[in-house]
Amino acid sequence: EVTLKLSLCLLKLYHLVVSFHVVQWATDALDKVRVEAWREARKENRNPKRGRGRPTKDRTAEGIKNSWYALGKAPENLNESQQRKIELIASRYPRLYGTYQLKEELRIILKMGYADARENLDRWLWRASHSRIGSVKDLYAKIKRNYDGILNTIRLGVSNARIEATNNKIKLLIRTAYGFRNMNNMLSLIMLS
């Protein structure tokens, strides 16, 4: 009976993708574009013929390098210095800013109702597929592969946060139980916790 209930529960959860993972994918793609923009800024501002003394710091490249935290946050949670970094990126690096906007649109889509989310996700997929940025195209392919799972997650409003927390607790207990000679003792420790 317990096995039957568990398999029914797993069937209901089949093809679910947690919104956290989708935003993480988008943030990873954004970070790849940020690193590319940082490398380009460093390359542009290199001065091969330098005078005496310490080289001057490149503020643009440093601004992009240190913008990771600002780019990862939601716009409503940015402080003033982070907003200035985003404005600098918007004015000088349109590829990076466009990727940032796609990430934010995706984050907002995941909070919408099912019908609106489906329509906006289709529009987002069209924009991402027509992007000329390699990491955005990779993100598009990943989201297209998991399209049904993303919509199921939005429709059902299910999260796997408890399962993730339990898995982390079990991993910690296994690490604590390192050196146990008897596997039953480790399993007992997990069941006790």
PDB file of C-alpha atoms in Angstrom:
ATOM      1  CA  GLU A   1       0.000   0.000   0.000  1.00  0.00           C
ATOM      2  CA  VAL A   2       2.832   2.395   0.829  1.00  0.00           C
ATOM      3  CA  THR A   3       4.603   1.483  -2.409  1.00  0.00           C
ATOM      4  CA  LEU A   4       1.411   2.139  -4.380  1.00  0.00           C
ATOM      5  CA  LYS A   5       0.981   5.577  -2.775  1.00  0.00           C
ATOM      6  CA  LEU A   6       4.628   6.391  -3.461  1.00  0.00           C
ATOM      7  CA  SER A   7       4.382   5.384  -7.124  1.00  0.00           C
ATOM      8  CA  LEU A   8       1.183   7.437  -7.547  1.00  0.00           C
ATOM      9  CA  CYS A   9       2.937  10.421  -6.008  1.00  0.00           C
ATOM     10  CA  LEU A  10       5.907   9.959  -8.333  1.00  0.00           C
ATOM     11  CA  LEU A  11       3.592   9.753 -11.340  1.00  0.00           C
ATOM     12  CA  LYS A  12       2.039  13.073 -10.367  1.00  0.00           C
ATOM     13  CA  LEU A  13       5.472  14.639 -10.008  1.00  0.00           C
ATOM     14  CA  TYR A  14       6.680  13.234 -13.327  1.00  0.00           C
ATOM     15  CA  HIS A  15       7.872  15.973 -15.664  1.00  0.00           C
ATOM     16  CA  LEU A  16       8.191  18.683 -13.064  1.00  0.00           C
ATOM     17  CA  VAL A  17      11.011  21.164 -13.196  1.00  0.00           C
ATOM     18  CA  VAL A  18      11.386  23.419 -10.198  1.00  0.00           C
ATOM     19  CA  SER A  19      11.413  27.128 -10.996  1.00  0.00           C
ATOM     20  CA  PHE A  20      14.626  27.520  -8.986  1.00  0.00           C
ATOM     21  CA  HIS A  21      16.435  25.347 -11.508  1.00  0.00           C
ATOM     22  CA  VAL A  22      15.130  27.338 -14.476  1.00  0.00           C
ATOM     23  CA  VAL A  23      16.293  30.629 -12.961  1.00  0.00           C
ATOM     24  CA  GLN A  24      19.625  28.987 -12.105  1.00  0.00           C
ATOM     25  CA  TRP A  25      20.027  27.944 -15.758  1.00  0.00           C
ATOM     26  CA  ALA A  26      19.295  31.516 -16.852  1.00  0.00           C
ATOM     27  CA  THR A  27      21.722  32.927 -14.299  1.00  0.00           C
ATOM     28  CA  ASP A  28      24.448  30.549 -15.487  1.00  0.00           C
ATOM     29  CA  ALA A  29      23.892  31.677 -19.095  1.00  0.00           C
ATOM     30  CA  LEU A  30      23.987  35.309 -17.947  1.00  0.00           C
ATOM     31  CA  ASP A  31      27.255  34.684 -16.119  1.00  0.00           C
ATOM     32  CA  LYS A  32      28.840  33.233 -19.259  1.00  0.00           C
ATOM     33  CA  VAL A  33      27.876  36.361 -21.202  1.00  0.00           C
ATOM     34  CA  ARG A  34      29.190  38.534 -18.330  1.00  0.00           C
ATOM     35  CA  VAL A  35      32.565  36.778 -18.434  1.00  0.00           C
ATOM     36  CA  GLU A  36      32.729  37.283 -22.216  1.00  0.00           C
ATOM     37  CA  ALA A  37      31.933  40.997 -21.808  1.00  0.00           C
ATOM     38  CA  TRP A  38      34.563  41.311 -19.081  1.00  0.00           C
ATOM     39  CA  ARG A  39      37.192  39.714 -21.308  1.00  0.00           C
ATOM     40  CA  GLU A  40      36.272  42.026 -24.178  1.00  0.00           C
ATOM     41  CA  ALA A  41      36.492  45.082 -21.899  1.00  0.00           C
ATOM     42  CA  ARG A  42      39.898  43.986 -20.627  1.00  0.00           C
ATOM     43  CA  LYS A  43      41.122  43.397 -24.172  1.00  0.00           C
ATOM     44  CA  GLU A  44      39.905  46.835 -25.337  1.00  0.00           C
ATOM     45  CA  ASN A  45      41.561  48.687 -22.480  1.00  0.00           C
ATOM     46  CA  ARG A  46      44.944  47.009 -22.502  1.00  0.00           C
ATOM     47  CA  ASN A  47      47.705  49.472 -23.074  1.00  0.00           C
ATOM     48  CA  PRO A  48      50.694  47.696 -24.617  1.00  0.00           C
ATOM     49  CA  LYS A  49      52.980  50.712 -24.251  1.00  0.00           C
ATOM     50  CA  ARG A  50      52.973  51.647 -20.637  1.00  0.00           C
ATOM     51  CA  GLY A  51      54.976  54.248 -18.782  1.00  0.00           C
ATOM     52  CA  ARG A  52      56.643  53.933 -15.452  1.00  0.00           C
ATOM     53  CA  GLY A  53      54.801  53.014 -12.287  1.00  0.00           C
ATOM     54  CA  ARG A  54      51.753  50.955 -11.636  1.00  0.00           C
ATOM     55  CA  PRO A  55      49.289  50.419 -14.441  1.00  0.00           C
ATOM     56  CA  THR A  56      45.990  52.235 -14.098  1.00  0.00           C
ATOM     57  CA  LYS A  57      43.040  50.101 -13.163  1.00  0.00           C
ATOM     58  CA  ASP A  58      40.403  49.591 -15.775  1.00  0.00           C
ATOM     59  CA  ARG A  59      37.176  50.701 -14.110  1.00  0.00           C
ATOM     60  CA  THR A  60      34.897  49.361 -16.864  1.00  0.00           C
ATOM     61  CA  ALA A  61      36.290  45.849 -16.751  1.00  0.00           C
ATOM     62  CA  GLU A  62      36.291  45.937 -12.936  1.00  0.00           C
ATOM     63  CA  GLY A  63      32.659  47.098 -12.989  1.00  0.00           C
ATOM     64  CA  ILE A  64      31.653  44.165 -15.164  1.00  0.00           C
ATOM     65  CA  LYS A  65      33.717  41.726 -13.133  1.00  0.00           C
ATOM     66  CA  ASN A  66      32.092  42.843  -9.888  1.00  0.00           C
ATOM     67  CA  SER A  67      28.551  43.027 -11.308  1.00  0.00           C
ATOM     68  CA  TRP A  68      27.774  39.330 -10.827  1.00  0.00           C
ATOM     69  CA  TYR A  69      25.808  39.899  -7.628  1.00  0.00           C
ATOM     70  CA  ALA A  70      23.850  42.821  -9.094  1.00  0.00           C
ATOM     71  CA  LEU A  71      22.987  40.855 -12.241  1.00  0.00           C
ATOM     72  CA  GLY A  72      21.759  37.921 -10.170  1.00  0.00           C
ATOM     73  CA  LYS A  73      19.371  39.962  -8.034  1.00  0.00           C
ATOM     74  CA  ALA A  74      15.843  40.958  -8.944  1.00  0.00           C
ATOM     75  CA  PRO A  75      15.601  44.632 -10.042  1.00  0.00           C
ATOM     76  CA  GLU A  76      13.304  45.509  -7.145  1.00  0.00           C
ATOM     77  CA  ASN A  77      15.970  44.352  -4.656  1.00  0.00           C
ATOM     78  CA  LEU A  78      18.915  46.336  -6.061  1.00  0.00           C
ATOM     79  CA  ASN A  79      20.569  49.037  -3.982  1.00  0.00           C
ATOM     80  CA  GLU A  80      21.834  52.290  -5.548  1.00  0.00           C
ATOM     81  CA  SER A  81      25.345  51.123  -6.442  1.00  0.00           C
ATOM     82  CA  GLN A  82      23.972  47.940  -7.992  1.00  0.00           C
ATOM     83  CA  GLN A  83      21.480  49.975 -10.022  1.00  0.00           C
ATOM     84  CA  ARG A  84      24.362  52.120 -11.313  1.00  0.00           C
ATOM     85  CA  LYS A  85      26.210  48.967 -12.388  1.00  0.00           C
ATOM     86  CA  ILE A  86      23.120  47.755 -14.274  1.00  0.00           C
ATOM     87  CA  GLU A  87      22.778  51.193 -15.927  1.00  0.00           C
ATOM     88  CA  LEU A  88      26.450  51.097 -16.957  1.00  0.00           C
ATOM     89  CA  ILE A  89      25.946  47.652 -18.455  1.00  0.00           C
ATOM     90  CA  ALA A  90      22.775  48.803 -20.255  1.00  0.00           C
ATOM     91  CA  SER A  91      24.588  51.736 -21.847  1.00  0.00           C
ATOM     92  CA  ARG A  92      27.835  49.998 -22.848  1.00  0.00           C
ATOM     93  CA  TYR A  93      27.149  46.268 -23.227  1.00  0.00           C
ATOM     94  CA  PRO A  94      23.809  45.603 -24.971  1.00  0.00           C
ATOM     95  CA  ARG A  95      24.425  41.825 -25.282  1.00  0.00           C
ATOM     96  CA  LEU A  96      24.927  41.462 -21.549  1.00  0.00           C
ATOM     97  CA  TYR A  97      21.979  43.710 -20.752  1.00  0.00           C
ATOM     98  CA  GLY A  98      19.738  41.833 -23.206  1.00  0.00           C
ATOM     99  CA  THR A  99      20.649  38.549 -21.529  1.00  0.00           C
ATOM    100  CA  TYR A 100      19.882  40.130 -18.152  1.00  0.00           C
ATOM    101  CA  GLN A 101      16.457  41.199 -19.417  1.00  0.00           C
ATOM    102  CA  LEU A 102      15.747  37.679 -20.710  1.00  0.00           C
ATOM    103  CA  LYS A 103      16.664  36.254 -17.297  1.00  0.00           C
ATOM    104  CA  GLU A 104      14.342  38.696 -15.546  1.00  0.00           C
ATOM    105  CA  GLU A 105      11.480  37.979 -17.953  1.00  0.00           C
ATOM    106  CA  LEU A 106      11.887  34.276 -17.313  1.00  0.00           C
ATOM    107  CA  ARG A 107      11.831  34.855 -13.551  1.00  0.00           C
ATOM    108  CA  ILE A 108       8.601  36.834 -13.859  1.00  0.00           C
ATOM    109  CA  ILE A 109       7.017  34.226 -16.161  1.00  0.00           C
ATOM    110  CA  LEU A 110       7.528  31.553 -13.505  1.00  0.00           C
ATOM    111  CA  LYS A 111       5.396  33.584 -11.069  1.00  0.00           C
ATOM    112  CA  MET A 112       2.446  33.993 -13.473  1.00  0.00           C
ATOM    113  CA  GLY A 113      -0.697  31.934 -13.766  1.00  0.00           C
ATOM    114  CA  TYR A 114      -0.720  28.976 -16.137  1.00  0.00           C
ATOM    115  CA  ALA A 115      -2.406  30.581 -19.179  1.00  0.00           C
ATOM    116  CA  ASP A 116      -0.353  33.784 -19.018  1.00  0.00           C
ATOM    117  CA  ALA A 117       2.834  31.844 -18.338  1.00  0.00           C
ATOM    118  CA  ARG A 118       2.320  29.596 -21.348  1.00  0.00           C
ATOM    119  CA  GLU A 119       1.761  32.533 -23.685  1.00  0.00           C
ATOM    120  CA  ASN A 120       4.698  34.535 -22.306  1.00  0.00           C
ATOM    121  CA  LEU A 121       6.987  31.488 -22.232  1.00  0.00           C
ATOM    122  CA  ASP A 122       6.261  30.907 -25.929  1.00  0.00           C
ATOM    123  CA  ARG A 123       7.099  34.547 -26.642  1.00  0.00           C
ATOM    124  CA  TRP A 124      10.262  34.242 -24.511  1.00  0.00           C
ATOM    125  CA  LEU A 125      11.308  31.108 -26.403  1.00  0.00           C
ATOM    126  CA  TRP A 126      10.870  32.910 -29.722  1.00  0.00           C
ATOM    127  CA  ARG A 127      13.070  35.806 -28.534  1.00  0.00           C
ATOM    128  CA  ALA A 128      15.716  33.433 -27.169  1.00  0.00           C
ATOM    129  CA  SER A 129      15.755  31.356 -30.351  1.00  0.00           C
ATOM    130  CA  HIS A 130      16.414  34.484 -32.415  1.00  0.00           C
ATOM    131  CA  SER A 131      19.208  35.641 -30.140  1.00  0.00           C
ATOM    132  CA  ARG A 132      22.734  35.676 -31.502  1.00  0.00           C
ATOM    133  CA  ILE A 133      24.251  34.815 -28.132  1.00  0.00           C
ATOM    134  CA  GLY A 134      25.540  31.253 -27.792  1.00  0.00           C
ATOM    135  CA  SER A 135      24.735  30.760 -24.119  1.00  0.00           C
ATOM    136  CA  VAL A 136      21.192  32.098 -24.646  1.00  0.00           C
ATOM    137  CA  LYS A 137      20.722  29.592 -27.471  1.00  0.00           C
ATOM    138  CA  ASP A 138      21.899  26.827 -25.112  1.00  0.00           C
ATOM    139  CA  LEU A 139      19.427  28.064 -22.489  1.00  0.00           C
ATOM    140  CA  TYR A 140      16.690  28.085 -25.141  1.00  0.00           C
ATOM    141  CA  ALA A 141      17.440  24.447 -26.008  1.00  0.00           C
ATOM    142  CA  LYS A 142      17.387  23.411 -22.354  1.00  0.00           C
ATOM    143  CA  ILE A 143      14.075  25.165 -21.686  1.00  0.00           C
ATOM    144  CA  LYS A 144      12.569  23.803 -24.901  1.00  0.00           C
ATOM    145  CA  ARG A 145      13.538  20.263 -23.794  1.00  0.00           C
ATOM    146  CA  ASN A 146      11.876  20.824 -20.409  1.00  0.00           C
ATOM    147  CA  TYR A 147       8.936  22.868 -21.708  1.00  0.00           C
ATOM    148  CA  ASP A 148       6.217  20.493 -20.453  1.00  0.00           C
ATOM    149  CA  GLY A 149       7.884  20.121 -17.071  1.00  0.00           C
ATOM    150  CA  ILE A 150       8.137  23.884 -16.612  1.00  0.00           C
ATOM    151  CA  LEU A 151       4.474  24.365 -17.471  1.00  0.00           C
ATOM    152  CA  ASN A 152       3.483  21.480 -15.174  1.00  0.00           C
ATOM    153  CA  THR A 153       5.408  23.109 -12.346  1.00  0.00           C
ATOM    154  CA  ILE A 154       3.620  26.401 -12.958  1.00  0.00           C
ATOM    155  CA  ARG A 155       0.212  24.718 -13.251  1.00  0.00           C
ATOM    156  CA  LEU A 156       0.559  22.537 -10.145  1.00  0.00           C
ATOM    157  CA  GLY A 157       2.591  24.954  -8.048  1.00  0.00           C
ATOM    158  CA  VAL A 158       4.643  22.031  -6.706  1.00  0.00           C
ATOM    159  CA  SER A 159       8.103  22.424  -5.272  1.00  0.00           C
ATOM    160  CA  ASN A 160      10.678  19.811  -4.404  1.00  0.00           C
ATOM    161  CA  ALA A 161      12.182  21.888  -1.591  1.00  0.00           C
ATOM    162  CA  ARG A 162      11.404  19.279   1.089  1.00  0.00           C
ATOM    163  CA  ILE A 163      12.952  16.495  -0.959  1.00  0.00           C
ATOM    164  CA  GLU A 164      16.079  18.585  -1.559  1.00  0.00           C
ATOM    165  CA  ALA A 165      16.326  19.385   2.168  1.00  0.00           C
ATOM    166  CA  THR A 166      15.926  15.724   3.110  1.00  0.00           C
ATOM    167  CA  ASN A 167      18.568  14.659   0.580  1.00  0.00           C
ATOM    168  CA  ASN A 168      21.017  17.207   1.969  1.00  0.00           C
ATOM    169  CA  LYS A 169      20.355  16.023   5.516  1.00  0.00           C
ATOM    170  CA  ILE A 170      20.958  12.397   4.479  1.00  0.00           C
ATOM    171  CA  LYS A 171      24.226  13.358   2.742  1.00  0.00           C
ATOM    172  CA  LEU A 172      25.368  15.106   5.908  1.00  0.00           C
ATOM    173  CA  LEU A 173      24.480  12.060   8.017  1.00  0.00           C
ATOM    174  CA  ILE A 174      26.334   9.739   5.638  1.00  0.00           C
ATOM    175  CA  ARG A 175      29.384  11.973   5.931  1.00  0.00           C
ATOM    176  CA  THR A 176      28.998  11.890   9.725  1.00  0.00           C
ATOM    177  CA  ALA A 177      28.623   8.099   9.658  1.00  0.00           C
ATOM    178  CA  TYR A 178      31.858   7.674   7.698  1.00  0.00           C
ATOM    179  CA  GLY A 179      33.716   4.730   9.139  1.00  0.00           C
ATOM    180  CA  PHE A 180      30.677   2.810  10.347  1.00  0.00           C
ATOM    181  CA  ARG A 181      31.391  -0.852   9.756  1.00  0.00           C
ATOM    182  CA  ASN A 182      27.766  -1.839   9.637  1.00  0.00           C
ATOM    183  CA  MET A 183      25.463  -0.341   7.000  1.00  0.00           C
ATOM    184  CA  ASN A 184      22.445  -0.953   9.266  1.00  0.00           C
ATOM    185  CA  ASN A 185      23.909   1.426  11.845  1.00  0.00           C
ATOM    186  CA  MET A 186      24.120   4.172   9.237  1.00  0.00           C
ATOM    187  CA  LEU A 187      20.554   3.483   8.060  1.00  0.00           C
ATOM    188  CA  SER A 188      19.389   3.555  11.680  1.00  0.00           C
ATOM    189  CA  LEU A 189      21.047   6.928  12.145  1.00  0.00           C
ATOM    190  CA  ILE A 190      19.258   8.257   9.055  1.00  0.00           C
ATOM    191  CA  MET A 191      15.887   6.897  10.192  1.00  0.00           C
ATOM    192  CA  LEU A 192      16.425   8.292  13.695  1.00  0.00           C
ATOM    193  CA  SER A 193      17.051  11.754  12.328  1.00  0.00           C
TER     194      SER A 193
END
